[in-house]
């Protein structure tokens, strides 16, 4: 990659060149449109599944709900997303508190696209929301819990966890927190966690609000609601920006950019490993590489296996830009010894390992989602 | 469930009552709208992930792509979905054949809803498409492969694999197959597999079509394309219909409906296991049940744990209707022996097992996705 322009320009170029994401310019009236190449779709898929794992699969009493169409935020009905399921889900949960509603929904926005930003101005955003209902006496504890829990999700996958910060704010009877991230164009809210109290239940008339009452310590009370809300596109952009790394000659930051990479967490990386060959027996080496790739595919591990014959340094450069944690190198000695080289993206260190150990190395980090 | 009306009406009632899916009637001008409760969203999630596992994770050279907005089939651009990425992806794959493009896209339809059908008339359909590019000489073999592969996916999760049938058809220069399923309202195509030959590359002028040429056996050839296309909603409805089972008294089909259930494949079932307690020491039993549920949650296994104290038969009836493969029963002897009862949905047989073996039983089937 040529190191010209601002950092955002260089990142944008890399994301377009490597098939993550690119703004569509020739899209007529379709403003804020983006194309996602293979690396981008796989990354989004992994981020979404990680969120789902943290918010649904590993949570007690967490119930996802959905409607065919979503309300748009312009109609100011955004807050009600998923809320119409409240009584239904409370029945499923045996009228017990706490429980959570999970609501994922594609929002179409009409905001003007902002050329100095990327992705977060998309005309279509996948909103991912948790609405947690709890007893009034536990709501501030629950609010703290969700705040810490969500922040730990962001930090878990970050190269620079300290770049994800929290700002508290009180707005009337609601208190809330924002998780903020410093993008190249400035700070943005990437997630909101709001303690809505029992306000959402008081919007209608008194009769209606009675429907939402729960028995708690021999009294009838209205639940309190905590809402955590982010979008998949914002998450993707924050994670990509955090992972973007420019290294100068000899690793010095000041010298001209020598090497760029995406230090994506192995659990989120689009590809967990890539194959490369180096040696004279091209045909045999490719056969071994294909066999290795097939083994990974059988296990459902995403591997990039393009059978390109080119210098290893070019493989490494491409793989670093794609954020691939490992490159496996099949060379002439592999055919005799059964040993392959494994090159680590972050350290650039190569080690020789038996082919049979490859799967353990790749899975060690890529499956650590909690 | 009261066994009245047609089979479709009884199935619809069950799906609405158990939070799978229900048609929205009071939706103003939003025709063909549906609400998905927790069981429905979880089932869709599992079907989608299974499709992704078969079509992306375990496939060599399978590249997912996406654009912010999708074309609608009305605009007759449907066929082009994902196709604009062809050259880009061919570059990523080192200009080698074969490779596949994967394209998932929400389609908004304006078809009139059909009250005698369910779900497949939804105004919003998640279209899931594979576009496989191969050499001309391998295209009919590739077409057969994908046909068999897709059919095996449908049959893999079916209670009645023979209800999924294939119809071949030739349409001009394209040959194709339809996978058909017998719904209560009649037969419908649930997936199409089409051998488009090199037609899609010939749509433009000759100059344009040259861009798509590949070197193959010392000649320049246009690739052939195979397209497999289904929708998530159609898949969900076929899988639900196939899983729906009405049993008469003593298991006789002719006698009045005694027991209804969804025999969903454990890999697709929204919940893999549910907890129930039976005995006098309610508090202690619930604690054990909560502990068991927590263990499953930690492993990311979806468990339904509602802490309801009700007769076991009522637990079983609800769990059968939700398609939950196993119910774990914690009773007074559990506290002394460490043994729990495990009741199998399909056979209604109960066995006593040590708590420590529970996880193996549940995972045995639910993780078999290929």
XYZ file of C-alpha atoms in Angstrom:
740
model
C 0.000 0.000 0.000
C 1.262 3.462 -0.812
C 1.408 5.514 2.357
C -0.162 8.730 1.195
C -2.977 10.943 2.424
C -4.436 10.961 5.920
C -4.596 7.913 8.122
C -8.301 7.563 7.309
C -7.537 7.694 3.587
C -4.885 5.022 3.959
C -7.220 2.827 6.016
C -10.042 3.344 3.488
C -7.733 2.350 0.637
C -6.684 -0.789 2.446
C -10.290 -1.738 3.265
C -11.311 -1.267 -0.362
C -8.270 -3.035 -1.818
C -8.613 -6.052 0.444
C -12.346 -6.534 -0.014
C -13.519 -5.382 3.404
C -15.705 -2.433 2.540
C -15.852 0.429 0.076
C -18.189 3.352 -0.437
C -20.246 3.134 -3.624
C -19.915 6.386 -5.493
C -21.728 5.621 -8.708
C -24.912 4.739 -6.924
C -27.257 7.352 -8.317
C -29.681 8.355 -5.592
C -28.500 5.607 -3.277
C -26.513 7.730 -0.862
C -24.497 6.171 1.920
C -24.261 2.843 0.106
C -21.432 0.407 0.675
C -20.075 -2.738 -0.920
C -18.753 -5.460 1.344
C -16.264 -7.895 -0.149
C -15.544 -11.363 1.286
C -13.291 -10.167 4.131
C -15.892 -7.579 5.168
C -18.848 -9.975 5.122
C -16.897 -12.601 7.077
C -15.782 -10.013 9.644
C -19.368 -8.742 10.071
C -20.562 -12.320 10.416
C -18.006 -12.984 13.167
C -18.756 -9.747 15.039
C -22.484 -10.477 14.894
C -22.031 -14.044 16.121
C -19.805 -12.879 18.947
C -22.439 -10.321 20.025
C -25.109 -13.037 19.812
C -22.943 -15.393 21.861
C -22.480 -12.770 24.599
C -26.061 -11.447 24.560
C -28.191 -14.501 23.769
C -26.496 -17.922 23.927
C -24.665 -17.426 27.219
C -27.372 -15.353 28.945
C -30.126 -16.655 31.160
C -33.642 -15.603 30.153
C -32.548 -13.748 27.027
C -35.248 -13.866 24.341
C -34.711 -12.660 20.786
C -37.758 -11.262 18.969
C -38.293 -9.821 15.499
C -40.846 -8.301 13.177
C -40.831 -8.448 9.387
C -40.411 -4.708 9.122
C -38.629 -2.334 11.383
C -39.599 1.121 12.404
C -37.237 3.812 11.321
C -35.671 6.134 13.884
C -37.087 9.097 11.969
C -40.569 8.001 12.938
C -39.432 8.272 16.549
C -40.660 4.766 17.198
C -37.175 3.437 17.524
C -37.489 3.090 21.271
C -40.432 0.771 20.829
C -38.506 -1.730 18.761
C -39.053 -5.115 20.286
C -41.053 -3.583 23.085
C -44.368 -4.819 21.714
C -43.205 -8.313 22.653
C -42.826 -7.425 26.309
C -45.934 -9.123 27.701
C -45.532 -12.178 25.474
C -41.978 -12.775 26.601
C -42.823 -12.098 30.233
C -45.369 -14.947 29.939
C -42.763 -17.280 28.435
C -40.487 -16.444 31.347
C -43.207 -17.408 33.839
C -43.838 -13.754 34.806
C -40.512 -13.607 36.565
C -37.966 -10.818 36.566
C -35.320 -10.348 35.313
C -35.412 -11.198 31.622
C -34.059 -9.617 28.459
C -35.506 -8.934 25.042
C -33.052 -9.056 22.149
C -33.954 -7.109 19.054
C -31.915 -7.033 15.853
C -33.293 -4.928 13.057
C -32.153 -3.302 9.827
C -32.679 0.450 10.035
C -32.871 2.544 6.913
C -31.645 6.048 7.534
C -31.934 9.112 5.384
C -29.010 10.952 6.928
C -26.691 12.592 4.454
C -23.509 10.586 3.911
C -20.385 12.160 5.299
C -17.347 11.849 3.111
C -14.923 12.395 5.957
C -16.335 9.352 7.755
C -16.635 5.716 6.770
C -19.355 3.115 7.237
C -21.060 4.736 10.227
C -22.965 6.977 7.790
C -24.392 3.937 5.989
C -27.961 4.284 4.759
C -28.666 0.884 6.225
C -27.622 -0.029 9.746
C -28.120 -3.281 11.627
C -29.262 -2.157 15.058
C -28.576 -4.633 17.852
C -30.450 -3.970 21.069
C -30.871 -5.605 24.443
C -33.773 -4.508 26.635
C -33.330 -5.844 30.134
C -36.309 -5.831 32.514
C -35.600 -6.053 36.241
C -37.055 -5.142 39.621
C -36.842 -1.477 40.678
C -34.508 -2.265 43.565
C -31.995 -4.050 41.318
C -32.021 -1.594 38.422
C -28.977 0.459 39.310
C -26.973 -2.710 39.966
C -28.212 -4.135 36.645
C -27.297 -0.910 34.876
C -23.746 -1.114 36.241
C -23.551 -4.757 35.283
C -24.542 -4.173 31.657
C -22.271 -1.172 31.366
C -19.263 -3.185 32.530
C -20.308 -6.231 30.505
C -20.658 -4.312 27.252
C -17.415 -2.417 27.821
C -15.668 -5.744 28.423
C -16.968 -6.977 25.042
C -15.408 -4.009 23.254
C -12.139 -4.311 25.164
C -11.964 -8.080 24.739
C -11.291 -7.787 21.019
C -9.301 -4.538 21.081
C -5.628 -4.004 20.404
C -5.871 -0.778 22.428
C -8.539 -1.384 25.096
C -7.876 2.036 26.632
C -9.175 3.728 23.460
C -12.678 2.565 24.403
C -13.930 4.943 27.079
C -17.143 5.617 28.979
C -19.041 8.830 29.565
C -21.866 8.970 32.093
C -24.803 11.279 31.680
C -28.095 11.995 33.397
C -31.014 13.083 31.276
C -34.132 13.863 33.318
C -35.195 10.681 35.106
C -33.021 8.529 32.877
C -29.373 7.896 33.521
C -27.130 6.556 30.865
C -23.647 5.797 29.677
C -22.040 6.091 26.304
C -19.186 3.957 25.143
C -16.971 6.189 23.023
C -14.290 5.467 20.478
C -11.766 7.823 18.928
C -12.086 7.503 15.148
C -9.630 9.280 12.842
C -12.337 11.924 12.293
C -13.107 12.364 15.985
C -14.860 10.761 18.900
C -18.155 8.928 18.334
C -20.613 7.091 20.512
C -20.421 3.425 19.586
C -22.903 2.104 22.135
C -25.456 3.541 24.532
C -26.474 1.930 27.815
C -29.521 3.619 29.319
C -31.381 3.039 32.551
C -34.878 4.001 31.458
C -36.411 3.266 34.864
C -40.145 2.568 34.555
C -40.704 5.467 32.131
C -41.498 3.307 29.091
C -44.426 1.761 30.993
C -45.935 5.082 31.916
C -46.301 6.381 28.381
C -49.885 5.131 28.014
C -52.788 5.587 30.402
C -52.909 4.127 33.905
C -54.963 1.087 32.872
C -52.374 0.151 30.272
C -49.473 0.545 32.628
C -51.163 -1.878 35.078
C -50.689 -4.658 32.526
C -46.971 -4.420 33.023
C -47.032 -4.798 36.804
C -45.129 -7.629 38.453
C -45.476 -9.050 41.941
C -42.363 -8.282 43.917
C -41.972 -8.539 47.687
C -45.763 -8.603 48.138
C -46.247 -5.393 46.165
C -47.171 -4.711 42.561
C -44.365 -2.840 40.823
C -43.506 -1.707 37.337
C -40.242 -3.193 36.085
C -37.283 -1.014 35.268
C -35.667 -1.238 31.856
C -31.991 -1.122 30.875
C -31.265 -0.717 27.167
C -27.938 -1.497 25.458
C -27.835 -0.494 21.819
C -25.201 -0.517 19.097
C -25.068 -1.162 15.353
C -23.130 -3.792 13.454
C -21.639 -1.205 11.086
C -20.369 1.007 13.924
C -18.910 -2.046 15.644
C -17.195 -3.119 12.458
C -15.684 0.323 11.856
C -14.457 0.713 15.456
C -12.923 -2.766 15.411
C -11.233 -2.151 12.047
C -9.866 1.240 13.111
C -8.556 -0.219 16.356
C -6.904 -3.088 14.479
C -5.216 -0.867 11.893
C -1.494 -0.659 12.459
C 1.231 1.134 10.521
C 4.802 0.192 11.251
C 7.867 2.094 10.116
C 11.188 0.564 9.086
C 12.515 -1.492 12.001
C 9.171 -1.073 13.727
C 9.752 2.649 14.344
C 6.544 4.645 14.207
C 8.225 7.830 12.943
C 9.866 6.401 9.856
C 7.919 6.069 6.576
C 5.243 3.399 6.591
C 6.864 0.101 5.838
C 4.253 -2.400 6.811
C 0.528 -2.099 7.447
C -1.710 -4.656 9.036
C -5.011 -5.301 10.702
C -4.360 -6.820 14.104
C -7.848 -8.292 14.257
C -8.578 -10.591 17.188
C -8.357 -14.209 15.955
C -11.983 -14.813 16.957
C -13.100 -12.011 14.620
C -10.542 -12.335 11.801
C -12.261 -13.218 8.480
C -9.691 -15.917 7.784
C -7.934 -17.754 10.589
C -5.046 -18.990 8.471
C -3.692 -18.724 4.901
C -1.597 -21.180 2.953
C 1.651 -20.423 1.105
C 4.225 -22.578 -0.611
C 7.936 -22.031 -1.044
C 10.211 -24.381 -2.928
C 10.950 -26.078 -6.193
C 8.447 -28.948 -6.163
C 5.510 -26.655 -6.854
C 2.998 -29.327 -7.709
C 3.669 -31.504 -4.655
C 3.770 -28.502 -2.345
C 0.401 -27.266 -3.641
C -1.049 -30.695 -3.045
C 0.051 -30.619 0.583
C -1.276 -27.057 0.964
C -4.623 -28.114 -0.550
C -4.787 -31.038 1.840
C -4.163 -28.732 4.811
C -6.824 -26.299 3.564
C -9.325 -29.129 3.152
C -8.756 -30.290 6.732
C -9.543 -26.810 8.024
C -12.626 -26.534 5.817
C -13.918 -29.848 7.131
C -13.731 -28.396 10.629
C -15.494 -25.229 9.467
C -12.383 -23.074 9.987
C -12.158 -20.258 7.442
C -8.880 -20.626 5.517
C -7.593 -18.593 2.554
C -6.082 -20.972 0.043
C -5.499 -19.312 -3.319
C -2.627 -21.478 -4.628
C -0.636 -18.434 -5.623
C 3.037 -18.953 -6.349
C 4.731 -15.727 -5.297
C 7.457 -14.647 -2.878
C 6.621 -15.328 0.762
C 7.018 -11.629 1.594
C 4.109 -10.871 -0.750
C 2.010 -13.529 0.939
C 2.805 -12.013 4.339
C 1.996 -8.480 3.198
C -1.395 -9.530 1.815
C -2.206 -11.674 4.840
C -1.261 -8.888 7.266
C -3.552 -6.491 5.428
C -6.358 -9.047 5.598
C -5.714 -9.505 9.324
C -5.009 -13.234 8.993
C -3.401 -14.378 12.286
C -1.302 -17.188 10.778
C 0.340 -18.148 7.499
C 1.268 -21.784 7.052
C 4.302 -22.289 4.793
C 4.705 -25.583 2.988
C 8.266 -26.028 1.691
C 10.500 -28.724 0.242
C 11.474 -30.075 3.650
C 7.794 -30.497 4.544
C 7.620 -33.372 2.075
C 10.295 -35.272 4.050
C 9.806 -34.101 7.619
C 6.089 -33.382 7.903
C 7.013 -30.023 9.411
C 5.464 -26.782 8.193
C 6.392 -23.206 8.958
C 3.849 -21.093 10.856
C 4.297 -17.367 10.675
C 2.579 -15.207 13.279
C 1.002 -11.997 11.977
C 1.683 -9.833 15.030
C 5.253 -10.855 15.795
C 6.318 -11.902 12.264
C 8.049 -14.816 14.001
C 8.174 -18.154 12.179
C 8.280 -21.517 13.875
C 8.436 -25.057 12.553
C 5.574 -27.290 13.693
C 4.267 -30.731 12.751
C 1.279 -30.536 10.390
C -0.750 -32.382 13.026
C -0.352 -29.501 15.514
C -1.578 -26.832 13.112
C -5.227 -27.115 14.028
C -4.508 -26.633 17.762
C -2.490 -23.480 17.123
C -5.230 -21.922 15.007
C -8.074 -22.897 17.315
C -6.270 -21.869 20.507
C -7.175 -18.221 20.059
C -9.867 -18.130 17.454
C -12.419 -19.901 19.606
C -11.940 -17.790 22.710
C -15.116 -15.772 22.458
C -15.810 -15.163 26.127
C -53.783 -27.347 21.834
C -57.360 -27.804 20.711
C -57.395 -29.993 17.634
C -59.794 -28.072 15.429
C -59.727 -26.747 11.891
C -57.415 -27.899 9.125
C -53.904 -29.164 9.732
C -52.529 -25.802 8.593
C -54.782 -23.985 11.055
C -53.636 -26.240 13.877
C -49.986 -25.758 12.924
C -50.483 -21.966 12.661
C -52.083 -21.908 16.102
C -49.200 -23.837 17.585
C -46.599 -21.597 15.932
C -48.348 -18.485 17.236
C -48.952 -19.870 20.737
C -45.381 -21.031 21.183
C -43.716 -17.871 19.903
C -42.422 -19.176 16.582
C -44.215 -16.964 14.111
C -47.591 -15.297 13.632
C -49.113 -13.201 10.899
C -49.695 -9.576 11.872
C -53.247 -8.659 11.004
C -53.549 -5.190 12.468
C -50.679 -3.878 10.424
C -52.370 -1.199 8.391
C -50.819 -1.136 4.938
C -48.034 -3.484 5.935
C -49.271 -6.597 4.160
C -47.540 -9.901 4.563
C -45.985 -8.897 7.882
C -44.983 -11.407 10.523
C -43.916 -11.385 14.146
C -41.243 -13.835 15.241
C -41.153 -14.765 18.914
C -38.077 -16.207 20.661
C -38.494 -19.772 19.353
C -38.897 -18.472 15.795
C -35.880 -16.167 15.886
C -33.702 -18.891 17.405
C -34.858 -21.410 14.798
C -34.157 -18.954 11.956
C -30.754 -18.224 13.459
C -29.921 -21.941 13.553
C -31.170 -22.598 10.004
C -29.165 -19.649 8.709
C -26.001 -20.747 10.514
C -26.400 -24.281 9.208
C -26.748 -22.985 5.646
C -23.681 -20.763 6.188
C -21.731 -23.726 7.572
C -22.579 -25.845 4.522
C -22.149 -23.114 1.909
C -19.321 -20.944 3.289
C -17.323 -22.321 6.232
C -16.819 -25.841 4.902
C -16.445 -24.881 1.221
C -13.234 -24.186 -0.603
C -13.102 -20.864 -2.448
C -16.513 -19.715 -1.261
C -16.658 -15.929 -0.970
C -19.572 -14.048 0.606
C -20.300 -10.558 -0.749
C -22.907 -7.929 0.067
C -24.181 -4.482 -0.802
C -25.974 -2.067 1.503
C -29.111 -2.224 -0.575
C -30.536 -5.088 -2.511
C -32.250 -5.044 -5.816
C -35.805 -6.225 -5.765
C -36.929 -9.083 -8.001
C -39.570 -6.777 -9.475
C -36.841 -4.703 -11.058
C -35.695 -7.869 -12.799
C -32.210 -7.332 -11.504
C -32.479 -10.223 -9.109
C -30.186 -12.393 -11.190
C -27.461 -9.797 -10.887
C -27.388 -9.928 -7.115
C -23.817 -10.468 -6.101
C -22.777 -10.726 -9.740
C -21.165 -7.295 -9.766
C -18.510 -8.758 -7.488
C -17.527 -11.401 -10.014
C -14.268 -9.913 -11.276
C -13.202 -8.757 -7.814
C -13.637 -12.207 -6.326
C -12.013 -13.895 -9.294
C -8.924 -11.731 -8.550
C -8.959 -12.760 -4.879
C -9.077 -16.387 -5.996
C -5.973 -15.893 -8.169
C -8.039 -16.041 -11.399
C -8.643 -19.728 -10.886
C -11.835 -21.689 -11.411
C -13.877 -22.939 -9.662
C -15.017 -20.485 -7.003
C -18.357 -19.505 -5.500
C -19.979 -16.208 -4.658
C -22.332 -16.232 -1.680
C -24.990 -13.570 -1.571
C -27.473 -13.076 1.255
C -29.918 -10.244 0.834
C -33.226 -9.055 2.243
C -35.783 -8.810 -0.551
C -38.866 -6.675 -0.183
C -41.726 -8.052 -2.197
C -45.014 -6.468 -3.061
C -46.888 -9.708 -3.692
C -50.305 -9.891 -2.132
C -50.327 -11.975 1.056
C -52.146 -15.273 0.786
C -54.216 -16.203 3.778
C -54.200 -19.899 2.973
C -50.399 -19.944 3.176
C -47.988 -19.048 5.943
C -44.660 -17.244 5.991
C -43.711 -17.872 2.354
C -45.870 -14.859 1.393
C -43.846 -12.598 3.694
C -43.281 -9.076 2.401
C -39.642 -9.441 3.383
C -37.621 -12.504 2.433
C -33.995 -13.297 3.195
C -32.685 -14.633 -0.092
C -29.688 -16.938 0.202
C -27.828 -17.567 -3.028
C -24.729 -19.400 -4.147
C -23.289 -18.585 -7.579
C -20.713 -21.170 -8.536
C -18.326 -20.401 -11.421
C -16.607 -23.345 -13.095
C -15.019 -24.402 -16.390
C -17.400 -25.268 -19.257
C -16.319 -28.901 -19.271
C -17.077 -29.379 -15.578
C -20.386 -27.521 -15.465
C -22.767 -30.441 -15.789
C -20.820 -32.376 -13.149
C -20.876 -29.283 -10.901
C -24.606 -28.877 -11.489
C -25.208 -32.481 -10.393
C -22.971 -31.973 -7.383
C -24.817 -28.890 -6.141
C -28.187 -30.467 -6.772
C -27.290 -33.504 -4.670
C -25.534 -31.377 -2.038
C -28.487 -29.039 -1.558
C -30.965 -31.907 -1.489
C -28.841 -33.605 1.169
C -29.042 -30.430 3.284
C -32.835 -30.491 3.194
C -32.991 -34.225 3.897
C -30.384 -34.074 6.654
C -32.729 -32.182 8.972
C -35.995 -33.774 7.837
C -38.248 -36.164 9.711
C -39.610 -37.310 6.339
C -36.729 -36.980 3.849
C -38.859 -38.493 1.083
C -41.195 -35.473 1.209
C -38.415 -33.390 -0.343
C -38.400 -34.160 -4.063
C -36.673 -32.939 -7.197
C -38.078 -31.876 -10.539
C -35.782 -31.327 -13.521
C -36.551 -28.819 -16.200
C -34.916 -27.417 -19.313
C -35.616 -23.824 -20.224
C -33.944 -22.758 -23.453
C -30.168 -23.033 -22.975
C -30.508 -23.255 -19.210
C -31.186 -26.471 -17.391
C -32.385 -26.487 -13.849
C -33.806 -28.385 -10.950
C -36.358 -27.453 -8.373
C -36.462 -28.892 -4.895
C -40.128 -29.235 -4.000
C -41.942 -29.651 -0.723
C -45.537 -30.615 -0.087
C -47.043 -27.934 2.162
C -50.562 -28.356 3.590
C -51.757 -25.943 0.868
C -49.943 -27.730 -1.948
C -46.541 -28.240 -3.498
C -44.092 -25.345 -3.606
C -40.575 -24.847 -4.915
C -38.324 -24.366 -1.920
C -35.031 -24.090 -3.799
C -33.900 -23.688 -7.386
C -30.609 -25.000 -8.773
C -29.933 -23.650 -12.254
C -27.121 -24.286 -14.698
C -26.967 -20.915 -16.411
C -24.088 -21.906 -18.679
C -22.192 -18.839 -19.906
C -25.388 -16.888 -20.640
C -24.927 -14.290 -17.869
C -21.604 -13.252 -19.437
C -23.095 -12.736 -22.869
C -25.704 -10.189 -21.809
C -23.480 -7.201 -22.568
C -21.440 -6.494 -25.706
C -18.529 -8.640 -26.857
C -15.889 -6.360 -25.320
C -17.498 -6.677 -21.932
C -17.804 -10.421 -22.115
C -14.044 -10.691 -22.819
C -13.381 -9.376 -19.309
C -14.814 -12.555 -17.918
C -12.619 -14.929 -19.892
C -10.400 -17.428 -18.108
C -7.448 -19.381 -19.416
C -8.319 -23.034 -19.526
C -6.419 -25.759 -21.392
C -4.606 -23.127 -23.482
C -7.843 -21.516 -24.622
C -9.766 -18.507 -23.400
C -13.199 -19.581 -22.208
C -16.161 -18.011 -20.471
C -16.966 -19.701 -17.151
C -20.259 -21.472 -16.600
C -22.438 -20.521 -13.658
C -24.520 -22.696 -11.350
C -26.971 -20.876 -9.072
C -28.558 -22.332 -5.926
C -31.186 -20.084 -4.402
C -33.600 -20.360 -1.498
C -35.019 -18.053 1.175
C -34.734 -18.296 4.929
C -38.492 -17.938 5.380
C -39.298 -20.746 2.938
C -36.701 -22.941 4.626
C -38.164 -22.200 8.030
C -41.705 -22.996 6.919
C -40.723 -26.259 5.175
C -38.700 -27.377 8.201
C -41.539 -26.512 10.604
C -44.150 -28.267 8.485
C -41.968 -31.346 8.183
C -41.358 -31.384 11.942
C -45.036 -31.029 12.869
C -46.441 -34.259 14.273
C -49.881 -35.099 15.579
C -50.239 -38.292 17.540
C -53.522 -39.915 18.507
C -54.204 -41.784 21.735
C -51.682 -44.624 22.055
C -49.803 -43.202 19.131
C -52.553 -44.072 16.634
C -52.864 -41.554 13.832
C -56.591 -42.063 13.329
C -57.746 -41.316 16.866
C -58.345 -37.742 18.046
C -55.203 -35.665 18.409
C -53.702 -36.391 21.768
C -50.255 -35.007 21.528
C -48.641 -32.564 19.113
C -44.990 -31.863 18.722
C -42.307 -30.383 16.502
C -39.721 -33.056 15.816
C -37.091 -30.464 14.950
C -33.582 -31.762 14.345
C -31.518 -31.116 17.514
C -29.082 -28.970 15.509
C -31.945 -26.641 14.517
C -34.137 -26.787 17.641
C -34.414 -23.332 19.281
C -33.737 -24.811 22.705
C -31.640 -27.954 23.126
C -32.925 -28.790 26.587
C -35.464 -27.543 29.170
C -35.409 -27.866 32.936
C -38.232 -29.173 35.132
C -38.478 -30.022 38.810
C -40.642 -32.600 40.543
C -40.685 -33.108 44.282
C -41.314 -31.542 47.651
C -38.091 -29.627 48.234
C -38.996 -26.958 45.696
C -36.325 -24.458 46.671
C -33.417 -26.924 46.621
C -34.618 -28.499 43.391
C -34.841 -25.101 41.697
C -31.318 -24.336 42.824
C -30.032 -27.524 41.197
C -32.019 -26.778 38.034
C -30.607 -23.236 37.935
C -27.112 -24.615 38.333
C -27.653 -27.031 35.425
C -29.048 -24.220 33.265
C -26.078 -22.003 34.090
C -23.638 -24.726 33.021
C -25.338 -24.980 29.637
C -25.400 -21.207 29.222
C -21.677 -21.037 29.943
C -21.126 -23.434 27.068
C -23.403 -21.377 24.827
C -26.065 -24.108 24.672
C -29.581 -22.671 24.464
C -31.589 -23.952 27.467
C -35.138 -23.041 28.513
C -35.189 -22.567 32.264
C -38.370 -20.874 33.445
C -38.533 -22.203 37.031
C -42.169 -23.111 36.647
C -43.635 -25.465 39.228
C -46.255 -27.464 37.378
C -47.002 -31.134 36.639
C -44.323 -32.820 34.530
C -46.901 -33.687 31.866
C -47.467 -29.975 31.308
C -43.741 -29.417 30.980
C -43.535 -32.221 28.424
C -46.483 -30.901 26.415
C -44.975 -27.405 26.199
C -41.499 -28.704 25.418
C -42.817 -31.015 22.681
C -44.627 -28.099 21.077
C -41.439 -26.034 21.221
C -39.504 -28.923 19.663
C -37.099 -29.214 22.608
C -35.243 -32.542 22.229
C -34.682 -33.163 25.953
C -36.249 -32.298 29.280
C -34.080 -32.711 32.360
C -36.038 -33.570 35.502
C -34.566 -32.673 38.867
C -36.333 -34.565 41.679
C -35.889 -35.320 45.369
C -33.558 -38.248 44.748
C -31.292 -35.992 42.652
C -30.232 -34.247 45.850
C -28.876 -37.538 47.258
C -27.816 -39.477 44.166
C -26.712 -36.813 41.687
C -28.904 -38.533 39.126
C -31.371 -36.588 36.976
C -34.121 -37.825 34.692
C -33.747 -37.113 30.973
C -36.886 -37.373 28.910
C -36.533 -37.766 25.143
C -39.003 -35.741 23.054
C -39.421 -38.247 20.227
C -39.715 -41.464 22.209
C -41.094 -39.985 25.476
C -38.702 -42.417 27.191
C -37.099 -41.301 30.457
C -33.721 -42.456 31.678
C -31.736 -41.692 34.802
C -28.297 -40.212 34.153
C -25.585 -38.572 36.267
C -25.690 -34.755 36.044
C -22.150 -34.874 34.678
C -23.271 -36.817 31.575
C -26.014 -34.358 30.647
C -23.863 -32.147 28.479
C -22.661 -35.096 26.348
C -26.215 -36.259 25.692
C -27.346 -32.824 24.567
C -24.299 -32.103 22.446
C -24.238 -35.544 20.804
C -26.889 -34.593 18.288
C -27.154 -30.849 18.403
C -23.679 -30.278 17.027
C -23.961 -32.630 14.082
C -24.343 -30.033 11.384
C -22.740 -31.866 8.486
